[in-house]
Short mmCIF file of C-alpha atoms in Angstrom, two decimals:
data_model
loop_
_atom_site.label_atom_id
_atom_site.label_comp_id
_atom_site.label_asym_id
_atom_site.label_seq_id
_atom_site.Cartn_x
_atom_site.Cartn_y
_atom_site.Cartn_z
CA UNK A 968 0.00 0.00 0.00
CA UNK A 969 2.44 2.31 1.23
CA UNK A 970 4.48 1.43 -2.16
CA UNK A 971 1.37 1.78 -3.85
CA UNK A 972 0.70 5.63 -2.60
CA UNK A 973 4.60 6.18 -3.50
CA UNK A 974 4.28 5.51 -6.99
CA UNK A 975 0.85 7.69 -7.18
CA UNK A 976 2.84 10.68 -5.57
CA UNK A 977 5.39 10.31 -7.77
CA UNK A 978 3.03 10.24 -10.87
CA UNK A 979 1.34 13.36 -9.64
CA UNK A 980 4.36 15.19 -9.55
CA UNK A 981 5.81 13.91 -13.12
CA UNK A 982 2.73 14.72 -14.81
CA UNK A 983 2.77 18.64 -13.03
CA UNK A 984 4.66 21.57 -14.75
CA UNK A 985 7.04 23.15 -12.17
CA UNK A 986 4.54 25.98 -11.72
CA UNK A 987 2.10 23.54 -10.84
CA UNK A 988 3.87 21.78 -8.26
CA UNK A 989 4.67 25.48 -6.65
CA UNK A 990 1.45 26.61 -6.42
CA UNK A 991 0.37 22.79 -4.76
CA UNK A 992 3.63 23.31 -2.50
CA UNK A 993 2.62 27.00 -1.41
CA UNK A 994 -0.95 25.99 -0.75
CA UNK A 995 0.36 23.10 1.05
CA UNK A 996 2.38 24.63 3.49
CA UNK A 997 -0.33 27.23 4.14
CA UNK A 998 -3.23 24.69 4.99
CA UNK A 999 -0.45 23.32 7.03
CA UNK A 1000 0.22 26.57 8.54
CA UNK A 1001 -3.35 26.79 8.70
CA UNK A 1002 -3.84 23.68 11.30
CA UNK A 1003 -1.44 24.70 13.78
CA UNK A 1004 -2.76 28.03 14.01
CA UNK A 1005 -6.03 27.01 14.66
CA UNK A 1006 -4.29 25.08 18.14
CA UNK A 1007 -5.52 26.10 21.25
CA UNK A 1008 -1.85 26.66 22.05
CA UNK A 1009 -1.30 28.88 19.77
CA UNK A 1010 -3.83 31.33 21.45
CA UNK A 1011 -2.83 33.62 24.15
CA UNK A 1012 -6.20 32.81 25.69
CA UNK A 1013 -5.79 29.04 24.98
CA UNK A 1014 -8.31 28.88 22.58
CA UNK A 1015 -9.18 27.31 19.69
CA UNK A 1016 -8.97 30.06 16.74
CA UNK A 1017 -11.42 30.69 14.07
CA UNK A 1018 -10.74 28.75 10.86
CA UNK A 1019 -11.14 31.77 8.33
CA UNK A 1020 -8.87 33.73 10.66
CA UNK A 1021 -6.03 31.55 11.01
CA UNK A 1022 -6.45 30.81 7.15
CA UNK A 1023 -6.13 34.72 6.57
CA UNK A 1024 -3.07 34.94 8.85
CA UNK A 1025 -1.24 31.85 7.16
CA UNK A 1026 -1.83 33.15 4.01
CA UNK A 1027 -0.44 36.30 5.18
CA UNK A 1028 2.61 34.61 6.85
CA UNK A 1029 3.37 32.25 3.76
CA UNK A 1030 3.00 35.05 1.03
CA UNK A 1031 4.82 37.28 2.99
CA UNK A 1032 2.06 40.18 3.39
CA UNK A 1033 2.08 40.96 7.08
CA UNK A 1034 -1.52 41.95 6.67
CA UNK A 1035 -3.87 40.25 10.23
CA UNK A 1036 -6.92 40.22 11.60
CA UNK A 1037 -6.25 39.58 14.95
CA UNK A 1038 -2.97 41.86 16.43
CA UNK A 1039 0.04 39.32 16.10
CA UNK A 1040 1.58 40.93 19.29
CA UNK A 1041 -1.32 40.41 22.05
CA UNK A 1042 -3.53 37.76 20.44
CA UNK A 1043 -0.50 34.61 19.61
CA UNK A 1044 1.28 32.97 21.83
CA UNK A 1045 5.08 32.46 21.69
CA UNK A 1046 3.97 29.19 20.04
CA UNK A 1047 1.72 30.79 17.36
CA UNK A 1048 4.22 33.32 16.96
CA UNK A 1049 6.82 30.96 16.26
CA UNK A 1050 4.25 29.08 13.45
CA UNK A 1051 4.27 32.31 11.80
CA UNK A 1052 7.90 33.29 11.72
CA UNK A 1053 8.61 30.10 10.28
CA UNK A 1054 5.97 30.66 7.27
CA UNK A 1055 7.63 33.52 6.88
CA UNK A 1056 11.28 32.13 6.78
CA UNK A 1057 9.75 29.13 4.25
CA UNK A 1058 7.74 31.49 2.31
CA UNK A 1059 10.38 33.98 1.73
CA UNK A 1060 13.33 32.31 0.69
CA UNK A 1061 11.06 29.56 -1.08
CA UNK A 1062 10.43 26.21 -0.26
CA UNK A 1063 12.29 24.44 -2.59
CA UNK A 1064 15.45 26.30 -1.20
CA UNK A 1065 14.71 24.33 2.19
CA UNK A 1066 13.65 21.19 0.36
CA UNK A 1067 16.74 21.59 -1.69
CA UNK A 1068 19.11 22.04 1.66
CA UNK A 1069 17.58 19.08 2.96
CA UNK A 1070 18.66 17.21 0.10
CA UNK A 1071 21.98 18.69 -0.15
CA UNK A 1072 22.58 17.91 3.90
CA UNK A 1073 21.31 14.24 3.02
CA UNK A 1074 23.53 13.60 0.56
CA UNK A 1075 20.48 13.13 -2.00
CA UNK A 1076 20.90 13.57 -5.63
CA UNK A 1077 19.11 16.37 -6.72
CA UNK A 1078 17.83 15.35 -10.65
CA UNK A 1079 16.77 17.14 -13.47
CA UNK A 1080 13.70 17.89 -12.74
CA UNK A 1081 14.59 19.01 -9.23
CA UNK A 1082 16.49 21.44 -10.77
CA UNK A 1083 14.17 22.62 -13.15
CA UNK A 1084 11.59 23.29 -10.56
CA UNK A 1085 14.29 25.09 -8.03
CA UNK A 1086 14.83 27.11 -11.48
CA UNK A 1087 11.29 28.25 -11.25
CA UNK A 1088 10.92 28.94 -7.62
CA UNK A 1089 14.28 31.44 -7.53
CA UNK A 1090 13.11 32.63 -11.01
CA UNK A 1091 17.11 31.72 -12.55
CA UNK A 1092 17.14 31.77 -16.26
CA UNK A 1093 19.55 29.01 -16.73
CA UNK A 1094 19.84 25.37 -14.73
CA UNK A 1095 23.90 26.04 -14.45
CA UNK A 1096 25.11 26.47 -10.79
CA UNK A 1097 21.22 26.59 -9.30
CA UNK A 1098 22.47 24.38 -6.16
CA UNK A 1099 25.29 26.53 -5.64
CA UNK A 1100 23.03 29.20 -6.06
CA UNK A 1101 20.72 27.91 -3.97
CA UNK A 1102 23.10 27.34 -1.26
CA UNK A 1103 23.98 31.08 -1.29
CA UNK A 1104 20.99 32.30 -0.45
CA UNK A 1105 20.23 29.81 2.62
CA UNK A 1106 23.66 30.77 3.96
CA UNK A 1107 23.62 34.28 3.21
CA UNK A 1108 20.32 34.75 4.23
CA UNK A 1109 21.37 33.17 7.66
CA UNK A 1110 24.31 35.17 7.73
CA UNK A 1111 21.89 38.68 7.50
CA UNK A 1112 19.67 37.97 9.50
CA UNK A 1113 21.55 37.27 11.86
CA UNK A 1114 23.57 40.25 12.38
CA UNK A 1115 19.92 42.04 11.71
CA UNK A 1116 18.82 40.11 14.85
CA UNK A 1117 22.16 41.52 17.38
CA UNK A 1118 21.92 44.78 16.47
CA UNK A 1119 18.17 44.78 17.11
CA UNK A 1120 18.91 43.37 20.56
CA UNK A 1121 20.82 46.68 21.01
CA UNK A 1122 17.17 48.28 21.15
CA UNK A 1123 14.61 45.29 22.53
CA UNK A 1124 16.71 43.92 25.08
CA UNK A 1125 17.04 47.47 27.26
CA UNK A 1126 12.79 48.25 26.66
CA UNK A 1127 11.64 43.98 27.19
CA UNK A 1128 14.46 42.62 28.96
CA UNK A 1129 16.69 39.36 27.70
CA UNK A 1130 14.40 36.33 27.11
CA UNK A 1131 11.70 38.73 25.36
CA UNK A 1132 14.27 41.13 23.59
CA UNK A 1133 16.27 38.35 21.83
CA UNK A 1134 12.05 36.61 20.55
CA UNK A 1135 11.52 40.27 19.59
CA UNK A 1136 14.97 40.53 17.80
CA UNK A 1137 14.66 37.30 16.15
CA UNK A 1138 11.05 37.48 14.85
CA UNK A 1139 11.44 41.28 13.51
CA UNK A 1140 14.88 40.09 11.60
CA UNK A 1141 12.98 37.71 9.70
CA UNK A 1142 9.99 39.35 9.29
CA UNK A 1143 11.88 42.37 7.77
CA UNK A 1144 14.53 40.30 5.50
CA UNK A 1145 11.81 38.53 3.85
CA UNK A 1146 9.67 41.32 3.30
CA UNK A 1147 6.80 40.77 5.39
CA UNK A 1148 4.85 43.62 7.96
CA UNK A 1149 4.48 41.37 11.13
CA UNK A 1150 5.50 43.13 14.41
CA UNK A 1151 5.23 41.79 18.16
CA UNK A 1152 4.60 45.11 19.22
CA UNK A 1153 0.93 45.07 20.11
CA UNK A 1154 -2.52 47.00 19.73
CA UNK A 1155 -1.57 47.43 15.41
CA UNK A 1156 1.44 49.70 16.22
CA UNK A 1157 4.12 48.63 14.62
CA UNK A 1158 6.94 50.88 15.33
CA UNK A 1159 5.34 54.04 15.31
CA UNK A 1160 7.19 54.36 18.85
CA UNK A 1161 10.41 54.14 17.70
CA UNK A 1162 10.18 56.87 14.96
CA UNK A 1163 13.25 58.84 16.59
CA UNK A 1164 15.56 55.48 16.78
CA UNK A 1165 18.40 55.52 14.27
CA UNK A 1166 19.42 52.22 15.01
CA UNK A 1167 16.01 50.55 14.57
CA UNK A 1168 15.18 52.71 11.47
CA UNK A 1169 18.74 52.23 9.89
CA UNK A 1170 18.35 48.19 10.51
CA UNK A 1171 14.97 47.50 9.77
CA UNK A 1172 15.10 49.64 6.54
CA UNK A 1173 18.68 47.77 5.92
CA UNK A 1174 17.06 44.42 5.78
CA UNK A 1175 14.11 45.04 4.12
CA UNK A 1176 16.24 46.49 1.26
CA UNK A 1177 18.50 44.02 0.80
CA UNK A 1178 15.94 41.10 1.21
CA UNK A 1179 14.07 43.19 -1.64
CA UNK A 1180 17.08 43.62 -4.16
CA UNK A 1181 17.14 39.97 -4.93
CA UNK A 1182 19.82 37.30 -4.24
CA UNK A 1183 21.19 37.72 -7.98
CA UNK A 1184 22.20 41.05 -7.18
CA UNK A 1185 23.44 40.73 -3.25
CA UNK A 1186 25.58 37.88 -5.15
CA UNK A 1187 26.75 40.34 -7.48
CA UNK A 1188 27.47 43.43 -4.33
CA UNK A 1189 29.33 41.05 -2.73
CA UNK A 1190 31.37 39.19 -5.42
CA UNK A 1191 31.55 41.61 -8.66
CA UNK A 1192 31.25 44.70 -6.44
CA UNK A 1193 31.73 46.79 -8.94
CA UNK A 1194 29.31 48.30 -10.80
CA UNK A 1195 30.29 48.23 -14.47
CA UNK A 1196 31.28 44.63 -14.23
CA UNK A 1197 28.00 43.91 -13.07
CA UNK A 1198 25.16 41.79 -15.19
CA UNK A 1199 22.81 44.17 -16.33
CA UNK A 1200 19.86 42.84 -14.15
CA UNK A 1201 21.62 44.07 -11.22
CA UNK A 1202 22.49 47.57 -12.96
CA UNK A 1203 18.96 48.41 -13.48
CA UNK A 1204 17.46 46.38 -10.19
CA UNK A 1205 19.88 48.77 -8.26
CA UNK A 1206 19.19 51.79 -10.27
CA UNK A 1207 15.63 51.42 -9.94
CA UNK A 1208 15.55 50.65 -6.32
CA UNK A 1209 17.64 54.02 -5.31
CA UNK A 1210 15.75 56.08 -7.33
CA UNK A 1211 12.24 55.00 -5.87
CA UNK A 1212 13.95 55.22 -2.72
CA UNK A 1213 14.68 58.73 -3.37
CA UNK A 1214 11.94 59.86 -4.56
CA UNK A 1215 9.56 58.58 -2.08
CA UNK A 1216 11.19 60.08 0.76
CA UNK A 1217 11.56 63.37 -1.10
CA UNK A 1218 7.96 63.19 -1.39
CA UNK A 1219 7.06 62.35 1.89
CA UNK A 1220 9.04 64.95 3.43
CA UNK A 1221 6.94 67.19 1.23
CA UNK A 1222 3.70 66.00 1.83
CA UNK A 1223 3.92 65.00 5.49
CA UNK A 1224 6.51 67.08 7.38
CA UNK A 1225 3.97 69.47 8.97
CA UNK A 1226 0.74 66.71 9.33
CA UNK A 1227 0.19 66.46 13.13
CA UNK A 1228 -1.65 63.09 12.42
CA UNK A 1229 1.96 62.22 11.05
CA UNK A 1230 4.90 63.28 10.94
CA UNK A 1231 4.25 66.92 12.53
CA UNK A 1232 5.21 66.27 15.89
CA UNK A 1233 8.60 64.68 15.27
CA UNK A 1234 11.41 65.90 15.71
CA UNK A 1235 13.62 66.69 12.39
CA UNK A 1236 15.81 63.82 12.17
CA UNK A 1237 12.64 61.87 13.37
CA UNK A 1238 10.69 63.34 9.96
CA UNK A 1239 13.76 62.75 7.98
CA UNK A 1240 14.05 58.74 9.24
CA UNK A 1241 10.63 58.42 8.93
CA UNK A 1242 10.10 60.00 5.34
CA UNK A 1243 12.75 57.35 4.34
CA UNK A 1244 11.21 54.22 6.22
CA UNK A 1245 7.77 55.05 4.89
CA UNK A 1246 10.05 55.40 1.26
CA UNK A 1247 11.31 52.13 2.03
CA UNK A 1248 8.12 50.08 3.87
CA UNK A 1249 5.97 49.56 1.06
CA UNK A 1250 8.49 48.01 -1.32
CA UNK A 1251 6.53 45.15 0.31
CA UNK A 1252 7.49 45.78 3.77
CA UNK A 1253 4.50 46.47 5.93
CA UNK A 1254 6.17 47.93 8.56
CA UNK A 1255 5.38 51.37 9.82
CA UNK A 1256 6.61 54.12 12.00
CA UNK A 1257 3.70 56.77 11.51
CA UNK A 1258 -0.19 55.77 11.11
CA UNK A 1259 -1.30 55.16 7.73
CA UNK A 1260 -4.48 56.03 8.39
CA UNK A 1261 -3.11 59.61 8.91
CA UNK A 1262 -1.48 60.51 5.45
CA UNK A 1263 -2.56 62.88 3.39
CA UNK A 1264 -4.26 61.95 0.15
CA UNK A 1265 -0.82 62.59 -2.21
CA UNK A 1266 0.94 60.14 0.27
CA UNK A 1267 -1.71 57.63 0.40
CA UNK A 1268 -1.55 57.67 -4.09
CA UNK A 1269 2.02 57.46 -3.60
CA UNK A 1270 2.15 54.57 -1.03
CA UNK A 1271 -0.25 52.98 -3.61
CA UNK A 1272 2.13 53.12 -6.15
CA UNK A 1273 5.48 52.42 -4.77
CA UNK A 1274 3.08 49.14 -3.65
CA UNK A 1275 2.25 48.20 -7.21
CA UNK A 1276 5.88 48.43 -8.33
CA UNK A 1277 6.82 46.30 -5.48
CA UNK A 1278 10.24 44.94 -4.78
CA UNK A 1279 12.73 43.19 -7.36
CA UNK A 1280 12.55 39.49 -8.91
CA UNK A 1281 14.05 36.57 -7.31
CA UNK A 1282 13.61 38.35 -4.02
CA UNK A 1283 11.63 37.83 -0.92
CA UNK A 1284 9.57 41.10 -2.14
CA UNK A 1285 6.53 41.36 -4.24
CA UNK A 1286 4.26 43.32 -6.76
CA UNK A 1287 5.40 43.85 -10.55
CA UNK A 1288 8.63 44.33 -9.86
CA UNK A 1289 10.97 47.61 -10.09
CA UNK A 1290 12.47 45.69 -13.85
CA UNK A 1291 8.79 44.91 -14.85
CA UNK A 1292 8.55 48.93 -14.85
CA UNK A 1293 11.98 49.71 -15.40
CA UNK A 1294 11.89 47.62 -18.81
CA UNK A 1295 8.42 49.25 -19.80
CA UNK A 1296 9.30 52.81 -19.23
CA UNK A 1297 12.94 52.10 -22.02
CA UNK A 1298 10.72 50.59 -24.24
CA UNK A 1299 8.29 53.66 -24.32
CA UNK A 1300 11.54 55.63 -24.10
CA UNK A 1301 12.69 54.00 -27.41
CA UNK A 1302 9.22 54.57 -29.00
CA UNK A 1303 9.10 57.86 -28.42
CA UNK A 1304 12.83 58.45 -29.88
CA UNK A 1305 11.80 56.53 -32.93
CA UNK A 1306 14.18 53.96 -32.40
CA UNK A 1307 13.33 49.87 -33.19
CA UNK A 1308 15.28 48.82 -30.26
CA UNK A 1309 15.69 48.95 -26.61
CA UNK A 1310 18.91 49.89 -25.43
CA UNK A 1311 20.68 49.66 -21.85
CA UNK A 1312 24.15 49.64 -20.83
CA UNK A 1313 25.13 48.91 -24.44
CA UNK A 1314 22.58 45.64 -24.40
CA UNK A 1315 19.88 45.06 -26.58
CA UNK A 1316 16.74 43.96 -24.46
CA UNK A 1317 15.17 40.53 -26.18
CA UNK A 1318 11.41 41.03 -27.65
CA UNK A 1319 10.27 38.05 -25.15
CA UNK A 1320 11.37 40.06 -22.17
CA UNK A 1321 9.67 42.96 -23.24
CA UNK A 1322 5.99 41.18 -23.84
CA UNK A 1323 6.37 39.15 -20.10
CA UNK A 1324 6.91 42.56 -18.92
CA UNK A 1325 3.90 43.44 -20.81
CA UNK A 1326 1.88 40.44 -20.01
CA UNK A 1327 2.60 41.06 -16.27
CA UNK A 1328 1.69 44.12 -16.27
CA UNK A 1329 -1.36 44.09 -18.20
CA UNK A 1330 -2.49 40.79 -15.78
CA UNK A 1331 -1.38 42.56 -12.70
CA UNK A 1332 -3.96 45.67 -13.10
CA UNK A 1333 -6.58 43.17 -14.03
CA UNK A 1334 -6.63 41.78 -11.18
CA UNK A 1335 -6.07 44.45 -8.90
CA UNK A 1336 -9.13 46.24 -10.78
CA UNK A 1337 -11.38 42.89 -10.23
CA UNK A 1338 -10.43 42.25 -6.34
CA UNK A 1339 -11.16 46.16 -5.45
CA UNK A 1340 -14.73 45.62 -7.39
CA UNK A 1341 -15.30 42.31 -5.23
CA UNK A 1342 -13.60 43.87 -1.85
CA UNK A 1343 -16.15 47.08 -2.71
CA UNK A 1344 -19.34 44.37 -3.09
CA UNK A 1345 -17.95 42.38 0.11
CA UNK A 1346 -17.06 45.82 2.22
CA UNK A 1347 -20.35 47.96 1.39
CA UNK A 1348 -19.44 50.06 4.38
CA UNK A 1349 -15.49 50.62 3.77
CA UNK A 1350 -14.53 54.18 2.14
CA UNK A 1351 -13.24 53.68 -1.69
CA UNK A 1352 -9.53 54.43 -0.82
CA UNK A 1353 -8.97 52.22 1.94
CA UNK A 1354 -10.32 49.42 -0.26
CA UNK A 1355 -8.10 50.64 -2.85
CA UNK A 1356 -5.03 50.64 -0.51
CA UNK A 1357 -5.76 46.99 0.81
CA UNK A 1358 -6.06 45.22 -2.27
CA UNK A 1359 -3.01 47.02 -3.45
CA UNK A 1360 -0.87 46.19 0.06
CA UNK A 1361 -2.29 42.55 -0.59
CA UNK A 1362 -1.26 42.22 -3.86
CA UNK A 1363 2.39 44.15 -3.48
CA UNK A 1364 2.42 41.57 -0.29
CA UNK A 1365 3.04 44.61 1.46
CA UNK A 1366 0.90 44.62 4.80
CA UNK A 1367 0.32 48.01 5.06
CA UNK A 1368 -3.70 49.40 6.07
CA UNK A 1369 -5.68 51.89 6.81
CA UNK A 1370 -7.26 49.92 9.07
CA UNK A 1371 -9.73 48.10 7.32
CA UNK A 1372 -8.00 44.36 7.89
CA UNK A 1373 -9.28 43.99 11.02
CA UNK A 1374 -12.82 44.78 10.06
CA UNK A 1375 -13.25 42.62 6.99
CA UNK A 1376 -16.38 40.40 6.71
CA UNK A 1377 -15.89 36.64 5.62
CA UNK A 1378 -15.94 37.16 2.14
CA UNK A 1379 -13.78 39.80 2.66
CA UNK A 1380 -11.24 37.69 4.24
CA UNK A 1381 -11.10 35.20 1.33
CA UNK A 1382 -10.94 38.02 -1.31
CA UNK A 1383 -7.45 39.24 0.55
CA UNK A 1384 -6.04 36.27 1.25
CA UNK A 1385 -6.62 34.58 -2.56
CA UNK A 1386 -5.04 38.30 -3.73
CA UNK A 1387 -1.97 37.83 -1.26
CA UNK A 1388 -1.58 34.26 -2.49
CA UNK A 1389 -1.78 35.45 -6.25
CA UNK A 1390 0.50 38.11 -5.25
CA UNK A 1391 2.84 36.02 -4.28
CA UNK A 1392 3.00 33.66 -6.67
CA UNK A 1393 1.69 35.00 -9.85
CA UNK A 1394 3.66 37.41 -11.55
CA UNK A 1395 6.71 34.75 -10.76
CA UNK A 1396 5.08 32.24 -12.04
CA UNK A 1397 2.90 33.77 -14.91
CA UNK A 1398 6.34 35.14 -16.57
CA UNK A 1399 7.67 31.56 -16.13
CA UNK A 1400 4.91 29.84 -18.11
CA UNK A 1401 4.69 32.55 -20.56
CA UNK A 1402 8.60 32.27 -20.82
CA UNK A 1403 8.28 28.78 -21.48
CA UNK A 1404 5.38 28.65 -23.23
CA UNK A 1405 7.10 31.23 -25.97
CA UNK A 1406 9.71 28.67 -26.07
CA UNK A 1407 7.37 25.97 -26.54
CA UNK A 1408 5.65 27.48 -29.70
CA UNK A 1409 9.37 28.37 -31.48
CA UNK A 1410 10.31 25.14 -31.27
CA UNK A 1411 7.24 24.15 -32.35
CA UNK A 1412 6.89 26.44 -35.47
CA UNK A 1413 10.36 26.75 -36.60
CA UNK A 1414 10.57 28.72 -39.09
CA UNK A 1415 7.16 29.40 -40.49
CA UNK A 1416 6.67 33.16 -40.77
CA UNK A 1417 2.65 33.74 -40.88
CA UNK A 1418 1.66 37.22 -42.59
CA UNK A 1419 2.08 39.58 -41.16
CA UNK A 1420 -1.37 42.29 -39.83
CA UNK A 1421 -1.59 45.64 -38.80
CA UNK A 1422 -4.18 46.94 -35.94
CA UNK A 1423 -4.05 51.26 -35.30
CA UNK A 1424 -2.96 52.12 -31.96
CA UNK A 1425 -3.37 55.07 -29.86
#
């Protein structure tokens, strides 16, 4: 029998396309996640927790939002906390990178198809070196978030003393390294009490950056190092980054240095650190130091967008992606100059790239556009821009609200949490099978040219 159920399994998974078995393995692991939640022990009360809420917050935890329903600080215990952390660790860094350790420290062969599908879940372009590769980002990974977790113990350990401090350093190293808006702090908080701490701010925003770059390009800051002799993924990935970076804290010094629900009571370096951690948080961070709910209506668009565009590929981040934009905006640039070709750093970018970007794109505002019209038919009650803001924070896997997570109906609940889990995966996954699928249809073809149609645009 047990033979028997071997053989089935391994059917199932030769007959399933490597985004297939992802999106099985993600949904997996969060009705996993899903179970232990709903343990009495991992209740501060030492009850049993609703199944729709602990399905929300695994979701959540596994996608890497940070959105909750229930306040992660007061409502979990250490247990439940720990559940979540470790979705978090899994979901960020991929399962496959685990699974693919585990093989590694076993001394397991890892075969073709393994590699093919760790290939798809670090979105690599080419099967050479994806162990090693693989085995950089566990290590390294380790390796940040760990010194992310001592110097955060400089600031926990003093306010919640050492057992507590090093849980709080811990959890809020991981959360922030792979992206996702959980906090221990309590009452929906965050860190709005630590607005005026350079070494918090400095860290948090620190991890969160480089857990957003992607591994490709930490690989090449820490090997190439220099930037010419860079690939040019990592040119543009770190081009784009600073300048959103830039430009959002320009912009919320602008628009929130004298709003008292704000920033207005700071002091200036305490507006100037939190301009740039509210620049930095919704790269699909979710952490905040000033109250969402408070921003002015030019922050809130601009906390909308910096959502959509999201964090890079092959990171822990999500939305779009800053070379999802990055590509679009040359290729309008080249339009506009007449030119046939897209040009960067003296490389031609491929036709395919361009129409994933595209396709991405184009998928990604369709479903934004549907979830806010079902949240809106779910939420009757909810004002137009916080809806907008939470399907956007759920689909950027941000975390970020205006306060309307906490308040969502059923329905609701099940909207957010299918648009964090399509967040998550999709645009990964969706450039991967269109990748492949483009691929598929050369090979196919060969060369057969069809005539050729025009259509008038704009």
């Amino acid at each position: 029998m047990v033979e028997k159920k071997r053989r089935s399994f391994k059917y199932f998974l030769g007959h399933r396309s490597p985004t297939e078995i992802l999106i099985c393995g993600f949904a997996l692991l969060i009705l996993c996640g899903t179970c232990l939640l709903m343990l009495p022990i991992s209740s501060r009360s030492g009850e049993g927790t609703a199944f729709i809420n602990a399905l929300f917050t695994a979701t959540s935890s596994v996608c890497v939002t940070g959105l909750v329903v229930v306040d992660t600080g007061t409502y979990w215990s250490v247990f439940g906390q720990t559940v979540m952390c470790v979705l978090v660790e899994i979901g960020g860094l991929g399962f496959m990178s685990f699974a693919t350790m585990f093989f590694v420290l076993a001394g397991k062969r890892i075969t073709i198809k393994d590699r093919i599908l760790i290939q798809s879940s670090v979105n690599m372009d080419s099967l050479s070196g994806i162990v090693k590769f693989v085995k950089y980002i566990f290590f390294s990974s380790i390796i940040i978030q760990t010194v992310g977790a001592l110097l955060l113990a400089l600031v926990f350990v003093p306010d919640f003393g050492l057992a507590t401090g090093i849980g709080y350093s811990v959890f809020h190293s991981v959360t922030s390294f792979c992206n996702a808006g959980f906090d221990l702090m309590g009452n929906f908080k965050s860190f709005t009490g630590y607005a005026d701490n350079y070494l918090l701010n400095i860290v948090i925003c620190s991890l969160i950056v480089l857990g957003g770059l992607g591994f490709a390009v930490t690989s090449d800051l820490i090997y190439v190092r220099k930037f010419k002799k860079m690939s040019m993924h990592s040119k543009v990935v770190l081009i784009s980054t600073g300048f959103l970076l830039v430009f959002g804290f320009i912009f919320f010094i602008i628009f929130e240095f004298n709003n008292p629900k704000t920033m207005g009571n700071l002091s200036l370096h305490g507006k100037f650190l939190a301009s740039f951690f509210q620049s930095v948080t919704p790269r699909t961070a979710g952490s905040n130091t000033i109250d969402i709910a408070g921003l002015t209506e030019p922050s809130i668009f601009l906390t909308i967008l910096l959502m959509f565009i999201g964090a890079s590929p092959g990171s822990t981040g999500g939305g779009v992606k800053t070379t999802t934009v990055a590509v679009l905006l040359m290729t309008v640039g080249s339009v506009l100059k007449g030119k046939k070709d897209v040009v960067v750093f003296k490389r031609t970018i491929l036709g395919p790239v361009i129409r994933r970007s595209l396709s991405v794109l184009v998928i990604a505002v369709g479903l934004v556009f549907f979830m806010i019209f079902v949240l809106l038919c779910t939420e009757p009650g909810a004002p137009f821009d916080a809806v907008v803001f939470e399907v956007m924070s759920a689909f950027g896997t941000v975390g970020l609200t205006m306060g309307l997570t906490p308040n969502l109906s059923g329905a609701g609940k099940i909207a957010i949490s299918l648009t964090m889990f399509i967040g998550r995966l999709g645009p990964l996954t969706i450039a991967y099978a269109i990748s492949r699928s483009e691929k598929h249809s050369r090979e196919n073809v060969g060369n057969i040219k069809l005539p050729e149609g025009n259509i008038m645009i704009g």
